[in-house]
Amino acid sequence: VNPSATPETLAPPVEACYVYGIVSRDTTLPDDLRGVGDPAGNARLIPHRRIAALVSNVHTDRPIGTRNDLLGHERVLDRLAAETVVLPMRFGAVLSGPDAVRNELLAPHHDLFATALFEFADSAQFTVKGRYVQDTVLREVLAEQPRLLELREKVRSLPSDASYYDRIRLGELLAQAFAQKRQTDGAQIVDELVRYAIAVSVHEPVTDDGVVDAAFLVEREHFERFERAAEELGKKWAERVRLRLLGPLALYDFVPKE
Amino acid sequence: LTTPTQPRGAYVDRPSSGSLADVVDLILDKGLVIDAYVRVSLVGIELLTIDARIVIAGVDTYLRFAEAAKRLDLGRPDTSGLSDLPSGLPETRAISEAAQDPDEPPVPRQREVVADGTTAGESAQDQASLSGSEERDP
């Protein structure tokens, strides 16, 4: 007797549609595009008029959200984004089946999605993130502000427990100095790239040594130009900022708002 | 897929499909929110993903900055090699003391916890190692 053969495992799993995003109806999918869930279903299209939902089957008896699921969601979207424009759903969009996808998602919002898809036709998102080369910029700040250098020397001369408040003060002033530099440096980096994009969406960096976190909407025919420009920029700023370039991606930052 | 990091350029990092931290940043915060569009047939599947990103502000940030400044080697630009040694040695000890200070456990920078136990985004360096995981497609 197999002890694992409980009634639960014998019950047929209920299948539902996990939705990755919205694409143009004439999109061709790569073969064997595995999505979220375990076992992972293959991605397929559910078309409606000019658009289609990119979905795969998931079993509703297992939770989703493992590391593999997160990577699966992104993998499906970005494999396609390399080929065509994709409006991504946020992670975790599950509908009861193909009819629900057609009748409740695609049909009522067809025009909104179609307008966005065809307006941004043949574009993708590139995300640029930058962090300061911390020691370089710390040196910069200490050289520019003798008061901070003095405070640092004081902190260094004291044992840890005796310097607590001085360390907080020093850190606060350093954080302010970084934030100030970020204002100008971040804007400058965005400025230098935005000319190669048709739109930009700028976010506040989440890490304290972050300089820039911006999403650029780039036309496919200009991908290379944008990538070259980013590389040039990385070279120019290499001493102070380490840049990361993600993309081509689905239009995470440029989805239409209802 | 290919190796997680494709160094297409020398000056810009190009992760081929994003580290877990990047992915989480994109797919949990952005994109179309289905709840805004669909109500009836939404399936209440359990989402394991816990969006526990905490941007640590205030004191912890400050202490981290101060620590970085404290251990920064500002050695005079006109000195090199051996002449740094006498001052270099005590500093090394200071670093190891700081690292082992029991009253101040190191504070994670920014943490993205996924319920399967994965912790992402502790630092840029960690992102690199996370993206190099074994879970990529062959």
Short mmCIF file of C-alpha atoms in Angstrom, two decimals:
data_model
loop_
_atom_site.label_atom_id
_atom_site.label_comp_id
_atom_site.label_asym_id
_atom_site.label_seq_id
_atom_site.Cartn_x
_atom_site.Cartn_y
_atom_site.Cartn_z
CA VAL A 1 0.00 0.00 0.00
CA ASN A 2 1.35 3.35 -0.98
CA PRO A 3 0.93 5.61 2.06
CA SER A 4 1.02 8.72 -0.10
CA ALA A 5 -2.06 7.66 -2.04
CA THR A 6 -4.37 9.76 0.06
CA PRO A 7 -7.73 10.89 -1.28
CA GLU A 8 -6.22 14.31 -2.07
CA THR A 9 -3.65 12.94 -4.46
CA LEU A 10 -6.25 10.80 -6.19
CA ALA A 11 -8.66 13.67 -6.80
CA PRO A 12 -8.18 15.13 -10.27
CA PRO A 13 -6.43 18.48 -10.02
CA VAL A 14 -8.44 21.46 -11.20
CA GLU A 15 -6.81 23.35 -14.01
CA ALA A 16 -6.94 27.09 -14.39
CA CYS A 17 -5.37 29.66 -16.70
CA TYR A 18 -2.34 31.53 -15.50
CA VAL A 19 -2.06 34.76 -17.49
CA TYR A 20 1.37 36.23 -18.30
CA GLY A 21 0.39 39.10 -20.48
CA ILE A 22 -1.27 40.46 -23.58
CA VAL A 23 0.23 40.34 -27.07
CA SER A 24 -0.87 40.97 -30.60
CA ARG A 25 -2.98 38.17 -32.07
CA ASP A 26 -0.50 37.34 -34.81
CA THR A 27 2.32 36.62 -32.36
CA THR A 28 4.22 33.39 -32.96
CA LEU A 29 5.29 31.59 -29.81
CA PRO A 30 8.58 29.77 -29.50
CA ASP A 31 8.15 26.02 -29.02
CA ASP A 32 8.28 24.64 -25.53
CA LEU A 33 7.94 27.87 -23.63
CA ARG A 34 7.51 26.56 -20.11
CA GLY A 35 5.72 28.68 -17.58
CA VAL A 36 4.86 28.63 -13.89
CA GLY A 37 3.61 25.77 -11.75
CA ASP A 38 4.82 22.28 -11.05
CA PRO A 39 4.60 20.60 -13.47
CA ALA A 40 5.04 23.71 -15.57
CA GLY A 41 2.53 24.09 -18.39
CA ASN A 42 3.54 25.25 -21.85
CA ALA A 43 2.63 28.80 -22.75
CA ARG A 44 -0.06 29.26 -25.39
CA LEU A 45 -2.23 32.01 -26.81
CA ILE A 46 -5.93 32.65 -26.32
CA PRO A 47 -6.85 35.03 -29.15
CA HIS A 48 -9.66 37.54 -29.22
CA ARG A 49 -10.08 39.94 -32.16
CA ARG A 50 -6.75 41.75 -32.58
CA ILE A 51 -5.14 40.68 -29.32
CA ALA A 52 -4.32 37.49 -27.44
CA ALA A 53 -3.67 36.49 -23.87
CA LEU A 54 -0.50 34.56 -23.18
CA VAL A 55 -1.43 31.79 -20.73
CA SER A 56 -0.50 28.37 -19.45
CA ASN A 57 -2.42 25.84 -17.39
CA VAL A 58 -1.81 25.61 -13.66
CA HIS A 59 -3.21 23.26 -11.09
CA THR A 60 -5.16 25.14 -8.47
CA ASP A 61 -4.38 22.60 -5.78
CA ARG A 62 -0.83 23.85 -5.40
CA PRO A 63 0.19 27.32 -4.39
CA ILE A 64 2.34 29.28 -6.80
CA GLY A 65 5.12 31.68 -5.94
CA THR A 66 8.25 29.60 -5.68
CA ARG A 67 11.47 30.90 -7.03
CA ASN A 68 10.91 28.81 -10.16
CA ASP A 69 7.47 30.31 -10.63
CA LEU A 70 8.79 33.84 -10.42
CA LEU A 71 11.56 33.09 -12.88
CA GLY A 72 9.08 31.21 -15.09
CA HIS A 73 6.78 34.20 -15.30
CA GLU A 74 9.64 36.45 -16.30
CA ARG A 75 11.15 33.91 -18.68
CA VAL A 76 7.93 33.55 -20.66
CA LEU A 77 7.43 37.30 -20.91
CA ASP A 78 10.96 38.21 -21.77
CA ARG A 79 11.49 35.44 -24.31
CA LEU A 80 8.57 36.98 -26.15
CA ALA A 81 9.63 40.55 -25.48
CA ALA A 82 12.81 39.85 -27.40
CA GLU A 83 10.57 39.25 -30.46
CA THR A 84 7.51 41.42 -30.04
CA VAL A 85 5.76 43.95 -27.86
CA VAL A 86 4.27 42.44 -24.67
CA LEU A 87 2.00 43.96 -22.02
CA PRO A 88 2.80 41.98 -18.88
CA MET A 89 0.41 41.08 -16.10
CA ARG A 90 1.62 41.38 -12.55
CA PHE A 91 2.63 38.03 -11.07
CA GLY A 92 -0.21 35.82 -9.93
CA ALA A 93 -3.03 36.44 -12.39
CA VAL A 94 -5.08 33.24 -12.51
CA LEU A 95 -8.48 32.88 -14.16
CA SER A 96 -10.79 29.89 -14.06
CA GLY A 97 -10.32 28.96 -17.72
CA PRO A 98 -10.06 30.04 -21.36
CA ASP A 99 -13.63 31.33 -21.43
CA ALA A 100 -13.01 33.57 -18.48
CA VAL A 101 -9.83 34.89 -20.11
CA ARG A 102 -11.76 35.72 -23.28
CA ASN A 103 -14.96 37.02 -21.74
CA GLU A 104 -13.70 38.82 -18.71
CA LEU A 105 -10.21 39.95 -19.56
CA LEU A 106 -9.85 40.28 -23.33
CA ALA A 107 -13.33 41.26 -24.54
CA PRO A 108 -14.12 44.05 -22.06
CA HIS A 109 -10.66 45.63 -22.37
CA HIS A 110 -9.86 44.86 -25.97
CA ASP A 111 -9.55 48.46 -27.09
CA LEU A 112 -7.42 49.55 -24.16
CA PHE A 113 -4.95 46.71 -24.69
CA ALA A 114 -5.00 46.95 -28.48
CA THR A 115 -4.35 50.68 -28.41
CA ALA A 116 -1.34 50.22 -26.14
CA LEU A 117 0.01 47.29 -28.15
CA PHE A 118 -0.26 49.03 -31.47
CA GLU A 119 0.87 52.38 -30.16
CA PHE A 120 4.04 50.79 -28.81
CA ALA A 121 4.24 48.33 -31.68
CA ASP A 122 7.70 46.94 -32.02
CA SER A 123 9.18 48.32 -28.89
CA ALA A 124 10.42 46.86 -25.63
CA GLN A 125 11.55 48.08 -22.29
CA PHE A 126 15.13 48.43 -21.15
CA THR A 127 15.71 48.99 -17.45
CA VAL A 128 18.85 50.76 -16.33
CA LYS A 129 19.97 50.53 -12.72
CA GLY A 130 23.07 52.12 -11.33
CA ARG A 131 24.82 52.01 -8.00
CA TYR A 132 27.63 54.14 -6.80
CA VAL A 133 31.04 52.61 -6.48
CA GLN A 134 30.72 53.19 -2.78
CA ASP A 135 34.31 53.75 -1.74
CA THR A 136 35.00 56.12 -4.61
CA VAL A 137 32.02 58.30 -3.80
CA LEU A 138 32.71 58.15 -0.07
CA ARG A 139 36.19 59.48 -0.79
CA GLU A 140 34.66 62.18 -2.93
CA VAL A 141 32.30 63.24 -0.17
CA LEU A 142 34.99 63.20 2.51
CA ALA A 143 37.23 65.32 0.30
CA GLU A 144 34.44 67.79 -0.38
CA GLN A 145 33.26 68.11 3.20
CA PRO A 146 36.10 68.46 5.72
CA ARG A 147 33.58 68.40 8.55
CA LEU A 148 32.69 64.82 7.63
CA LEU A 149 36.31 63.81 7.36
CA GLU A 150 36.85 65.18 10.86
CA LEU A 151 33.88 63.24 12.16
CA ARG A 152 35.14 60.08 10.51
CA GLU A 153 38.53 60.43 12.20
CA LYS A 154 36.81 60.93 15.52
CA VAL A 155 34.73 57.79 14.98
CA ARG A 156 37.83 55.83 14.07
CA SER A 157 39.63 56.92 17.20
CA LEU A 158 36.86 55.76 19.53
CA PRO A 159 35.77 52.26 20.45
CA SER A 160 32.49 51.13 18.88
CA ASP A 161 30.25 51.69 21.90
CA ALA A 162 31.63 55.15 22.60
CA SER A 163 31.14 56.34 19.02
CA TYR A 164 27.54 55.25 18.53
CA TYR A 165 25.96 58.70 18.24
CA ASP A 166 28.83 60.08 16.23
CA ARG A 167 28.51 57.18 13.84
CA ILE A 168 24.82 57.84 13.40
CA ARG A 169 25.52 61.50 12.77
CA LEU A 170 28.29 60.66 10.31
CA GLY A 171 26.09 58.15 8.52
CA GLU A 172 23.21 60.58 8.32
CA LEU A 173 25.39 63.25 6.76
CA LEU A 174 26.88 60.74 4.34
CA ALA A 175 23.43 59.52 3.35
CA GLN A 176 22.43 63.12 2.69
CA ALA A 177 25.52 63.69 0.61
CA PHE A 178 24.81 60.57 -1.45
CA ALA A 179 21.20 61.63 -1.94
CA GLN A 180 22.37 65.02 -3.18
CA LYS A 181 24.78 63.49 -5.64
CA ARG A 182 22.09 61.09 -6.80
CA GLN A 183 19.84 64.00 -7.76
CA THR A 184 22.25 65.35 -10.31
CA ASP A 185 24.02 62.15 -11.35
CA GLY A 186 20.79 60.20 -11.76
CA ALA A 187 19.17 62.92 -13.83
CA GLN A 188 22.25 63.20 -16.01
CA ILE A 189 22.35 59.47 -16.71
CA VAL A 190 18.66 59.48 -17.64
CA ASP A 191 19.19 62.53 -19.86
CA GLU A 192 21.93 60.86 -21.79
CA LEU A 193 19.83 57.79 -22.56
CA VAL A 194 16.39 59.26 -23.04
CA ARG A 195 17.28 60.59 -26.47
CA TYR A 196 17.43 57.00 -27.70
CA ALA A 197 14.03 56.10 -26.25
CA ILE A 198 10.43 57.06 -26.94
CA ALA A 199 9.49 57.24 -23.26
CA VAL A 200 11.05 56.94 -19.84
CA SER A 201 9.75 56.02 -16.40
CA VAL A 202 12.03 57.03 -13.56
CA HIS A 203 11.93 55.45 -10.10
CA GLU A 204 13.60 56.33 -6.87
CA PRO A 205 16.43 53.81 -6.33
CA VAL A 206 15.65 51.50 -3.42
CA THR A 207 19.16 50.98 -2.16
CA ASP A 208 21.01 53.74 -0.36
CA ASP A 209 23.89 53.63 -2.83
CA GLY A 210 21.55 53.56 -5.81
CA VAL A 211 22.00 56.30 -8.39
CA VAL A 212 19.44 55.55 -11.02
CA ASP A 213 16.54 53.18 -11.67
CA ALA A 214 14.80 54.00 -14.91
CA ALA A 215 12.83 52.16 -17.55
CA PHE A 216 13.17 53.19 -21.17
CA LEU A 217 10.76 52.35 -23.95
CA VAL A 218 12.89 51.65 -27.02
CA GLU A 219 11.90 50.87 -30.59
CA ARG A 220 13.19 47.57 -31.89
CA GLU A 221 15.09 49.13 -34.73
CA HIS A 222 16.96 51.21 -32.15
CA PHE A 223 17.81 48.46 -29.68
CA GLU A 224 21.43 48.33 -30.74
CA ARG A 225 21.81 52.07 -30.67
CA PHE A 226 20.38 52.15 -27.15
CA GLU A 227 22.59 49.29 -25.98
CA ARG A 228 25.65 51.00 -27.44
CA ALA A 229 24.71 54.26 -25.76
CA ALA A 230 24.32 52.46 -22.42
CA GLU A 231 27.71 50.84 -22.84
CA GLU A 232 29.28 54.19 -23.67
CA LEU A 233 27.63 55.69 -20.62
CA GLY A 234 28.86 52.84 -18.46
CA LYS A 235 32.37 53.48 -19.69
CA LYS A 236 32.12 57.20 -19.07
CA TRP A 237 30.84 56.72 -15.50
CA ALA A 238 32.78 53.56 -14.70
CA GLU A 239 34.87 55.12 -12.00
CA ARG A 240 31.89 56.26 -9.92
CA VAL A 241 28.87 54.24 -11.03
CA ARG A 242 28.31 50.61 -11.94
CA LEU A 243 25.46 50.33 -14.42
CA ARG A 244 23.24 47.33 -15.07
CA LEU A 245 21.13 47.00 -18.16
CA LEU A 246 18.14 44.66 -18.29
CA GLY A 247 16.31 44.02 -21.50
CA PRO A 248 14.68 43.79 -23.89
CA LEU A 249 11.84 43.28 -21.43
CA ALA A 250 8.05 43.27 -21.54
CA LEU A 251 6.58 46.73 -20.97
CA TYR A 252 6.44 46.40 -17.18
CA ASP A 253 6.61 50.14 -16.64
CA PHE A 254 4.47 51.17 -19.58
CA VAL A 255 1.25 49.23 -19.23
CA PRO A 256 -1.91 51.27 -19.83
CA LYS A 257 -3.87 52.46 -16.83
CA GLU A 258 -7.60 52.07 -17.00
CA LEU B 1 18.88 29.30 -21.91
CA THR B 2 22.42 30.47 -21.70
CA THR B 3 24.65 31.38 -18.83
CA PRO B 4 23.02 33.88 -16.51
CA THR B 5 25.42 36.69 -17.17
CA GLN B 6 26.46 37.57 -20.65
CA PRO B 7 29.21 40.12 -20.51
CA ARG B 8 28.28 41.77 -23.78
CA GLY B 9 30.11 44.89 -22.73
CA ALA B 10 32.92 45.56 -20.37
CA TYR B 11 31.33 48.50 -18.59
CA VAL B 12 27.70 47.55 -18.14
CA ASP B 13 26.38 44.42 -16.44
CA ARG B 14 23.96 42.57 -18.69
CA PRO B 15 22.26 39.74 -16.81
CA SER B 16 20.61 37.71 -19.56
CA SER B 17 17.29 37.28 -17.85
CA GLY B 18 17.56 39.08 -14.58
CA SER B 19 18.54 38.00 -11.12
CA LEU B 20 15.75 36.93 -8.81
CA ALA B 21 15.85 40.35 -7.18
CA ASP B 22 15.41 42.08 -10.52
CA VAL B 23 12.63 39.71 -11.46
CA VAL B 24 10.80 40.28 -8.21
CA ASP B 25 11.12 44.02 -8.67
CA LEU B 26 9.54 43.77 -12.12
CA ILE B 27 6.82 41.19 -11.78
CA LEU B 28 5.50 41.91 -8.29
CA ASP B 29 5.36 45.67 -8.53
CA LYS B 30 4.62 46.34 -12.14
CA GLY B 31 2.44 45.17 -14.97
CA LEU B 32 -1.30 44.94 -15.38
CA VAL B 33 -3.11 44.10 -12.17
CA ILE B 34 -5.74 41.55 -12.96
CA ASP B 35 -7.93 42.47 -10.01
CA ALA B 36 -8.57 45.78 -11.68
CA TYR B 37 -9.92 44.05 -14.76
CA VAL B 38 -11.49 40.82 -13.68
CA ARG B 39 -13.61 40.03 -10.67
CA VAL B 40 -15.85 37.11 -11.40
CA SER B 41 -13.52 34.34 -12.51
CA LEU B 42 -10.51 35.17 -10.50
CA VAL B 43 -9.27 31.93 -9.03
CA GLY B 44 -8.23 32.14 -5.44
CA ILE B 45 -5.03 30.26 -5.88
CA GLU B 46 -2.70 30.58 -2.98
CA LEU B 47 0.18 32.90 -3.69
CA LEU B 48 3.31 31.96 -1.83
CA THR B 49 5.05 35.13 -2.72
CA ILE B 50 5.42 37.38 0.23
CA ASP B 51 6.29 40.87 -0.72
CA ALA B 52 8.49 41.59 2.22
CA ARG B 53 10.72 44.16 0.73
CA ILE B 54 11.86 46.49 3.39
CA VAL B 55 13.77 49.54 2.50
CA ILE B 56 15.73 50.04 5.61
CA ALA B 57 15.94 53.68 6.42
CA GLY B 58 17.18 55.79 9.24
CA VAL B 59 19.55 54.48 11.83
CA ASP B 60 20.49 51.27 10.04
CA THR B 61 21.36 53.07 6.86
CA TYR B 62 23.36 55.60 8.77
CA LEU B 63 25.33 52.99 10.69
CA ARG B 64 26.10 51.20 7.47
CA PHE B 65 27.35 54.35 5.81
CA ALA B 66 29.41 55.22 8.87
CA GLU B 67 30.93 51.77 8.91
CA ALA B 68 31.86 52.02 5.25
CA ALA B 69 33.47 55.40 5.84
CA LYS B 70 35.24 54.16 8.93
CA ARG B 71 36.96 51.27 7.20
CA LEU B 72 37.74 53.28 4.09
CA ASP B 73 41.44 53.44 3.44
CA LEU B 74 42.17 57.07 2.74
CA GLY B 75 45.91 56.45 2.52
CA ARG B 76 47.82 59.40 1.18
CA PRO B 77 47.97 59.31 -2.60
CA ASP B 78 51.75 59.90 -2.63
CA THR B 79 52.52 56.88 -0.46
CA SER B 80 52.60 53.36 -1.72
CA GLY B 81 53.37 49.86 -0.63
CA LEU B 82 55.53 49.48 2.45
CA SER B 83 55.04 52.95 3.84
CA ASP B 84 51.36 52.11 4.40
CA LEU B 85 52.08 49.05 6.48
CA PRO B 86 52.39 50.60 9.94
CA SER B 87 49.03 52.30 9.70
CA GLY B 88 47.52 49.45 7.73
CA LEU B 89 47.93 46.84 10.45
CA PRO B 90 45.86 48.45 13.19
CA GLU B 91 43.18 49.20 10.67
CA THR B 92 42.87 45.57 9.72
CA ARG B 93 42.27 44.75 13.33
CA ALA B 94 39.65 47.46 13.58
CA ILE B 95 37.75 45.90 10.71
CA SER B 96 37.66 42.47 12.22
CA GLU B 97 36.54 43.91 15.54
CA ALA B 98 33.75 45.75 13.85
CA ALA B 99 32.70 42.68 11.95
CA GLN B 100 32.43 40.68 15.14
CA ASP B 101 30.78 43.28 17.28
CA PRO B 102 28.06 41.21 18.98
CA ASP B 103 25.94 44.25 19.75
CA GLU B 104 25.54 45.10 16.13
CA PRO B 105 24.59 42.23 13.90
CA PRO B 106 24.96 43.19 10.28
CA VAL B 107 21.76 44.62 8.93
CA PRO B 108 20.50 43.34 5.61
CA ARG B 109 20.30 46.07 3.02
CA GLN B 110 17.07 45.22 1.38
CA ARG B 111 15.43 41.93 1.56
CA GLU B 112 13.04 40.21 -0.70
CA VAL B 113 11.73 37.06 0.80
CA VAL B 114 10.00 34.43 -1.20
CA ALA B 115 8.26 31.84 0.87
CA ASP B 116 10.31 28.92 -0.35
CA GLY B 117 13.09 30.32 1.71
CA THR B 118 14.83 32.28 -0.96
CA THR B 119 16.21 35.59 0.07
CA ALA B 120 17.09 37.95 -2.66
CA GLY B 121 18.71 41.29 -3.04
CA GLU B 122 20.87 41.48 0.01
CA SER B 123 23.50 43.15 -2.05
CA ALA B 124 24.58 43.59 -5.58
CA GLN B 125 27.13 40.86 -5.16
CA ASP B 126 24.49 38.44 -3.94
CA GLN B 127 22.35 39.21 -6.91
CA ALA B 128 25.08 38.00 -9.13
CA SER B 129 25.33 34.72 -7.30
CA LEU B 130 21.56 34.28 -7.14
CA SER B 131 21.24 34.75 -10.84
CA GLY B 132 23.81 32.07 -11.29
CA SER B 133 21.66 29.44 -9.69
CA GLU B 134 21.16 25.93 -10.85
CA GLU B 135 17.54 26.49 -11.64
CA ARG B 136 17.97 27.77 -15.12
CA ASP B 137 16.85 25.79 -18.07
CA PRO B 138 19.51 23.62 -19.55
#
